[in-house]
């Protein structure tokens, strides 16, 4: 709860008391609380800026008031997504961002044999970094569907996530818990700022930037996010390309991942040079024009193919280890040799 002065406190109920009050409490409504037990807050589970918390028992009173809520009270200190890279796992954070994409729900099999529903919402904030918000359990699936419908039909949708836990799965993510609260288009200043940017399109060629001092962890970014960055890279930061590309020949298509050296060979420019182009007023080249020029280009790729298990099903993973421009003389020689073998066999 938060009062008119902006002071927050956590109030907890257990067992029968929790069941009694669960359907009576609604966000944005005023209540009076009396006969609760005040105790020191457990900072492991409570990140509010208050060293006390309240526990309600069967003698406690929770009564609704008739006061009118003119605006949503907000005492959240939202963590910029780019700073989550430095957060350790299980850190509690508040994050707000504009919805970039909403995935379909999937069923995850836990190690103990149980199943849980997961839905991923990708958000982008004022730092222009993007992060996955994993909605765990059936509780959030209705809200996930609302977000998907709104993202499809509206120009922009803002999601505020409070009390979520930082995790790591192919990069930093945040996960909902039983204590997480989600708000769509909340009445806070950050919402207006994000709305003014409009809807962010999905990128065709998502990239990641790796800071050398981050112990091999990286902050995942879309191309749009990279191009919207307003701060210049520090001279001490080592930038690295990580690209996910769709390769296609006459037989089919395959998604593959590549990293700095190969990515530089494909783009013919380093990650830092690509980034700094947006600040170079002496050239007509832009990051967008360089990436667009590469699309639909032909190369000879050397791939490393591995398989792993995901949801009890085999999953193929392809990594581009080498790339070369097409040598048409060599390719013609290979084709003629193949035709000769086929003719001899016939």
mmCIF file of N, CA and C in Angstrom, residues 261-334:
data_model
loop_
_atom_site.group_PDB
_atom_site.id
_atom_site.type_symbol
_atom_site.label_atom_id
_atom_site.label_comp_id
_atom_site.label_asym_id
_atom_site.label_seq_id
_atom_site.Cartn_x
_atom_site.Cartn_y
_atom_site.Cartn_z
ATOM 1 N N UNK A 261 33.867 -11.498 -35.749
ATOM 2 C CA UNK A 261 34.721 -11.558 -36.934
ATOM 3 C C UNK A 261 33.909 -11.829 -38.196
ATOM 4 N N UNK A 262 33.015 -12.827 -38.113
ATOM 5 C CA UNK A 262 32.185 -13.156 -39.276
ATOM 6 C C UNK A 262 31.213 -12.023 -39.564
ATOM 7 N N UNK A 263 30.621 -11.465 -38.498
ATOM 8 C CA UNK A 263 29.689 -10.356 -38.686
ATOM 9 C C UNK A 263 30.357 -9.161 -39.343
ATOM 10 N N UNK A 264 31.596 -8.878 -38.936
ATOM 11 C CA UNK A 264 32.348 -7.778 -39.543
ATOM 12 C C UNK A 264 32.625 -8.054 -41.016
ATOM 13 N N UNK A 265 32.949 -9.310 -41.357
ATOM 14 C CA UNK A 265 33.196 -9.668 -42.756
ATOM 15 C C UNK A 265 31.940 -9.502 -43.602
ATOM 16 N N UNK A 266 30.793 -9.817 -43.028
ATOM 17 C CA UNK A 266 29.541 -9.698 -43.781
ATOM 18 C C UNK A 266 29.180 -8.233 -43.990
ATOM 19 N N UNK A 267 29.257 -7.437 -42.917
ATOM 20 C CA UNK A 267 28.865 -6.031 -42.995
ATOM 21 C C UNK A 267 29.966 -5.148 -43.569
ATOM 22 N N UNK A 268 31.220 -5.672 -43.566
ATOM 23 C CA UNK A 268 32.375 -4.895 -44.023
ATOM 24 C C UNK A 268 32.591 -3.644 -43.171
ATOM 25 N N UNK A 269 32.261 -3.777 -41.877
ATOM 26 C CA UNK A 269 32.441 -2.671 -40.944
ATOM 27 C C UNK A 269 32.402 -3.256 -39.543
ATOM 28 N N UNK A 270 33.180 -2.690 -38.627
ATOM 29 C CA UNK A 270 33.191 -3.198 -37.256
ATOM 30 C C UNK A 270 31.976 -2.694 -36.490
ATOM 31 N N UNK A 271 31.716 -3.319 -35.339
ATOM 32 C CA UNK A 271 30.560 -2.937 -34.531
ATOM 33 C C UNK A 271 30.652 -1.480 -34.094
ATOM 34 N N UNK A 272 31.829 -1.056 -33.637
ATOM 35 C CA UNK A 272 31.972 0.321 -33.167
ATOM 36 C C UNK A 272 31.849 1.316 -34.311
ATOM 37 N N UNK A 273 32.448 0.979 -35.480
ATOM 38 C CA UNK A 273 32.334 1.867 -36.642
ATOM 39 C C UNK A 273 30.879 1.979 -37.083
ATOM 40 N N UNK A 274 30.155 0.855 -37.029
ATOM 41 C CA UNK A 274 28.743 0.871 -37.389
ATOM 42 C C UNK A 274 27.966 1.785 -36.459
ATOM 43 N N UNK A 275 28.267 1.680 -35.162
ATOM 44 C CA UNK A 275 27.567 2.506 -34.184
ATOM 45 C C UNK A 275 27.884 3.995 -34.364
ATOM 46 N N UNK A 276 29.168 4.311 -34.600
ATOM 47 C CA UNK A 276 29.585 5.703 -34.658
ATOM 48 C C UNK A 276 29.138 6.412 -35.932
ATOM 49 N N UNK A 277 28.662 5.668 -36.937
ATOM 50 C CA UNK A 277 28.207 6.297 -38.175
ATOM 51 C C UNK A 277 27.085 7.299 -37.928
ATOM 52 N N UNK A 278 26.252 7.018 -36.911
ATOM 53 C CA UNK A 278 25.108 7.898 -36.670
ATOM 54 C C UNK A 278 25.547 9.272 -36.158
ATOM 55 N N UNK A 279 26.826 9.384 -35.736
ATOM 56 C CA UNK A 279 27.337 10.669 -35.272
ATOM 57 C C UNK A 279 28.254 11.340 -36.297
ATOM 58 N N UNK A 280 28.497 10.665 -37.416
ATOM 59 C CA UNK A 280 29.403 11.191 -38.430
ATOM 60 C C UNK A 280 28.594 11.963 -39.470
ATOM 61 N N UNK A 281 28.726 13.274 -39.440
ATOM 62 C CA UNK A 281 27.969 14.125 -40.359
ATOM 63 C C UNK A 281 28.686 14.334 -41.682
ATOM 64 N N UNK A 282 29.883 13.762 -41.833
ATOM 65 C CA UNK A 282 30.668 13.954 -43.056
ATOM 66 C C UNK A 282 30.416 12.875 -44.094
ATOM 67 N N UNK A 283 29.625 11.876 -43.783
ATOM 68 C CA UNK A 283 29.353 10.778 -44.712
ATOM 69 C C UNK A 283 27.861 10.583 -44.889
ATOM 70 N N UNK A 284 27.489 10.080 -46.048
ATOM 71 C CA UNK A 284 26.083 9.783 -46.312
ATOM 72 C C UNK A 284 25.714 8.365 -45.903
ATOM 73 N N UNK A 285 26.715 7.587 -45.475
ATOM 74 C CA UNK A 285 26.441 6.225 -45.025
ATOM 75 C C UNK A 285 25.735 6.262 -43.677
ATOM 76 N N UNK A 286 24.791 5.364 -43.492
ATOM 77 C CA UNK A 286 24.095 5.217 -42.226
ATOM 78 C C UNK A 286 24.105 3.745 -41.834
ATOM 79 N N UNK A 287 23.944 3.424 -40.548
ATOM 80 C CA UNK A 287 23.848 2.013 -40.163
ATOM 81 C C UNK A 287 22.740 1.300 -40.916
ATOM 82 N N UNK A 288 21.604 2.004 -41.116
ATOM 83 C CA UNK A 288 20.493 1.371 -41.829
ATOM 84 C C UNK A 288 20.873 1.009 -43.257
ATOM 85 N N UNK A 289 21.582 1.917 -43.950
ATOM 86 C CA UNK A 289 21.923 1.666 -45.352
ATOM 87 C C UNK A 289 22.918 0.515 -45.484
ATOM 88 N N UNK A 290 23.845 0.396 -44.522
ATOM 89 C CA UNK A 290 24.827 -0.690 -44.574
ATOM 90 C C UNK A 290 24.152 -2.034 -44.361
ATOM 91 N N UNK A 291 23.285 -2.113 -43.366
ATOM 92 C CA UNK A 291 22.590 -3.375 -43.094
ATOM 93 C C UNK A 291 21.646 -3.726 -44.236
ATOM 94 N N UNK A 292 20.952 -2.735 -44.778
ATOM 95 C CA UNK A 292 20.032 -2.986 -45.888
ATOM 96 C C UNK A 292 20.790 -3.482 -47.117
ATOM 97 N N UNK A 293 21.999 -2.967 -47.310
ATOM 98 C CA UNK A 293 22.807 -3.371 -48.481
ATOM 99 C C UNK A 293 23.189 -4.847 -48.406
ATOM 100 N N UNK A 294 23.342 -5.379 -47.192
ATOM 101 C CA UNK A 294 23.755 -6.775 -47.014
ATOM 102 C C UNK A 294 22.606 -7.738 -47.268
ATOM 103 N N UNK A 295 21.367 -7.308 -46.959
ATOM 104 C CA UNK A 295 20.222 -8.198 -47.135
ATOM 105 C C UNK A 295 20.135 -8.693 -48.572
ATOM 106 N N UNK A 296 19.808 -9.966 -48.730
ATOM 107 C CA UNK A 296 19.663 -10.632 -50.029
ATOM 108 C C UNK A 296 21.001 -10.787 -50.762
ATOM 109 N N UNK A 297 22.119 -10.581 -50.058
ATOM 110 C CA UNK A 297 23.432 -10.829 -50.665
ATOM 111 C C UNK A 297 23.781 -12.310 -50.562
ATOM 112 N N UNK A 298 24.630 -12.788 -51.452
ATOM 113 C CA UNK A 298 25.006 -14.197 -51.493
ATOM 114 C C UNK A 298 26.417 -14.384 -50.950
ATOM 115 N N UNK A 299 26.586 -15.412 -50.100
ATOM 116 C CA UNK A 299 27.873 -15.765 -49.538
ATOM 117 C C UNK A 299 27.990 -17.281 -49.498
ATOM 118 N N UNK A 300 29.195 -17.767 -49.280
ATOM 119 C CA UNK A 300 29.426 -19.174 -48.972
ATOM 120 C C UNK A 300 29.661 -19.255 -47.465
ATOM 121 N N UNK A 301 28.765 -19.952 -46.771
ATOM 122 C CA UNK A 301 28.823 -20.027 -45.314
ATOM 123 C C UNK A 301 29.373 -21.370 -44.855
ATOM 124 N N UNK A 302 30.225 -21.326 -43.838
ATOM 125 C CA UNK A 302 30.650 -22.534 -43.130
ATOM 126 C C UNK A 302 29.901 -22.561 -41.806
ATOM 127 N N UNK A 303 29.148 -23.645 -41.556
ATOM 128 C CA UNK A 303 28.268 -23.707 -40.401
ATOM 129 C C UNK A 303 28.701 -24.782 -39.412
ATOM 130 N N UNK A 304 28.497 -24.498 -38.141
ATOM 131 C CA UNK A 304 28.637 -25.504 -37.086
ATOM 132 C C UNK A 304 27.230 -25.853 -36.612
ATOM 133 N N UNK A 305 26.849 -27.132 -36.771
ATOM 134 C CA UNK A 305 25.491 -27.562 -36.458
ATOM 135 C C UNK A 305 25.499 -28.428 -35.208
ATOM 136 N N UNK A 306 24.687 -28.058 -34.219
ATOM 137 C CA UNK A 306 24.532 -28.854 -33.002
ATOM 138 C C UNK A 306 23.047 -29.027 -32.723
ATOM 139 N N UNK A 307 22.724 -29.990 -31.874
ATOM 140 C CA UNK A 307 21.340 -30.193 -31.457
ATOM 141 C C UNK A 307 21.291 -30.277 -29.943
ATOM 142 N N UNK A 308 20.214 -29.787 -29.366
ATOM 143 C CA UNK A 308 19.962 -29.958 -27.943
ATOM 144 C C UNK A 308 18.484 -30.261 -27.761
ATOM 145 N N UNK A 309 18.076 -30.523 -26.530
ATOM 146 C CA UNK A 309 16.691 -30.854 -26.233
ATOM 147 C C UNK A 309 16.005 -29.641 -25.627
ATOM 148 N N UNK A 310 14.821 -29.328 -26.130
ATOM 149 C CA UNK A 310 14.015 -28.222 -25.604
ATOM 150 C C UNK A 310 12.574 -28.707 -25.523
ATOM 151 N N UNK A 311 12.041 -28.737 -24.281
ATOM 152 C CA UNK A 311 10.690 -29.287 -24.078
ATOM 153 C C UNK A 311 10.566 -30.707 -24.617
ATOM 154 N N UNK A 312 11.615 -31.497 -24.355
ATOM 155 C CA UNK A 312 11.650 -32.911 -24.750
ATOM 156 C C UNK A 312 11.685 -33.113 -26.257
ATOM 157 N N UNK A 313 12.006 -32.068 -27.011
ATOM 158 C CA UNK A 313 12.092 -32.180 -28.461
ATOM 159 C C UNK A 313 13.472 -31.718 -28.921
ATOM 160 N N UNK A 314 14.048 -32.379 -29.926
ATOM 161 C CA UNK A 314 15.362 -31.963 -30.426
ATOM 162 C C UNK A 314 15.276 -30.606 -31.128
ATOM 163 N N UNK A 315 16.251 -29.759 -30.867
ATOM 164 C CA UNK A 315 16.289 -28.436 -31.479
ATOM 165 C C UNK A 315 17.646 -28.230 -32.146
ATOM 166 N N UNK A 316 17.633 -27.811 -33.400
ATOM 167 C CA UNK A 316 18.857 -27.603 -34.161
ATOM 168 C C UNK A 316 19.362 -26.180 -33.946
ATOM 169 N N UNK A 317 20.677 -26.059 -33.718
ATOM 170 C CA UNK A 317 21.296 -24.745 -33.551
ATOM 171 C C UNK A 317 22.436 -24.623 -34.550
ATOM 172 N N UNK A 318 22.410 -23.553 -35.333
ATOM 173 C CA UNK A 318 23.423 -23.333 -36.369
ATOM 174 C C UNK A 318 24.211 -22.066 -36.053
ATOM 175 N N UNK A 319 25.546 -22.178 -36.127
ATOM 176 C CA UNK A 319 26.417 -21.039 -35.908
ATOM 177 C C UNK A 319 27.304 -20.846 -37.135
ATOM 178 N N UNK A 320 27.367 -19.621 -37.643
ATOM 179 C CA UNK A 320 28.218 -19.324 -38.796
ATOM 180 C C UNK A 320 29.646 -19.143 -38.293
ATOM 181 N N UNK A 321 30.553 -20.024 -38.694
ATOM 182 C CA UNK A 321 31.945 -19.956 -38.247
ATOM 183 C C UNK A 321 32.863 -19.293 -39.264
ATOM 184 N N UNK A 322 32.418 -19.232 -40.524
ATOM 185 C CA UNK A 322 33.243 -18.623 -41.564
ATOM 186 C C UNK A 322 32.352 -18.187 -42.706
ATOM 187 N N UNK A 323 32.698 -17.107 -43.345
ATOM 188 C CA UNK A 323 31.928 -16.622 -44.490
ATOM 189 C C UNK A 323 32.896 -16.132 -45.559
ATOM 190 N N UNK A 324 32.539 -16.383 -46.805
ATOM 191 C CA UNK A 324 33.409 -15.958 -47.909
ATOM 192 C C UNK A 324 32.559 -15.444 -49.061
ATOM 193 N N UNK A 325 33.102 -14.468 -49.764
ATOM 194 C CA UNK A 325 32.450 -13.992 -50.975
ATOM 195 C C UNK A 325 32.478 -15.099 -52.033
ATOM 196 N N UNK A 326 31.512 -15.099 -52.901
ATOM 197 C CA UNK A 326 31.415 -16.164 -53.899
ATOM 198 C C UNK A 326 32.487 -16.006 -54.971
ATOM 199 N N UNK A 327 33.281 -17.049 -55.145
ATOM 200 C CA UNK A 327 34.257 -17.127 -56.237
ATOM 201 C C UNK A 327 33.570 -17.886 -57.365
ATOM 202 N N UNK A 328 33.051 -17.143 -58.354
ATOM 203 C CA UNK A 328 32.232 -17.769 -59.384
ATOM 204 C C UNK A 328 33.032 -18.743 -60.256
ATOM 205 N N UNK A 329 34.332 -18.500 -60.423
ATOM 206 C CA UNK A 329 35.159 -19.430 -61.186
ATOM 207 C C UNK A 329 35.261 -20.761 -60.447
ATOM 208 N N UNK A 330 35.496 -20.698 -59.123
ATOM 209 C CA UNK A 330 35.598 -21.928 -58.333
ATOM 210 C C UNK A 330 34.251 -22.637 -58.256
ATOM 211 N N UNK A 331 33.177 -21.853 -58.105
ATOM 212 C CA UNK A 331 31.852 -22.460 -58.027
ATOM 213 C C UNK A 331 31.486 -23.135 -59.347
ATOM 214 N N UNK A 332 31.856 -22.509 -60.463
ATOM 215 C CA UNK A 332 31.575 -23.106 -61.781
ATOM 216 C C UNK A 332 32.346 -24.414 -61.953
ATOM 217 N N UNK A 333 33.591 -24.452 -61.454
ATOM 218 C CA UNK A 333 34.390 -25.676 -61.544
ATOM 219 C C UNK A 333 33.745 -26.796 -60.720
ATOM 220 N N UNK A 334 33.252 -26.471 -59.528
ATOM 221 C CA UNK A 334 32.572 -27.471 -58.716
ATOM 222 C C UNK A 334 31.317 -27.987 -59.403
#
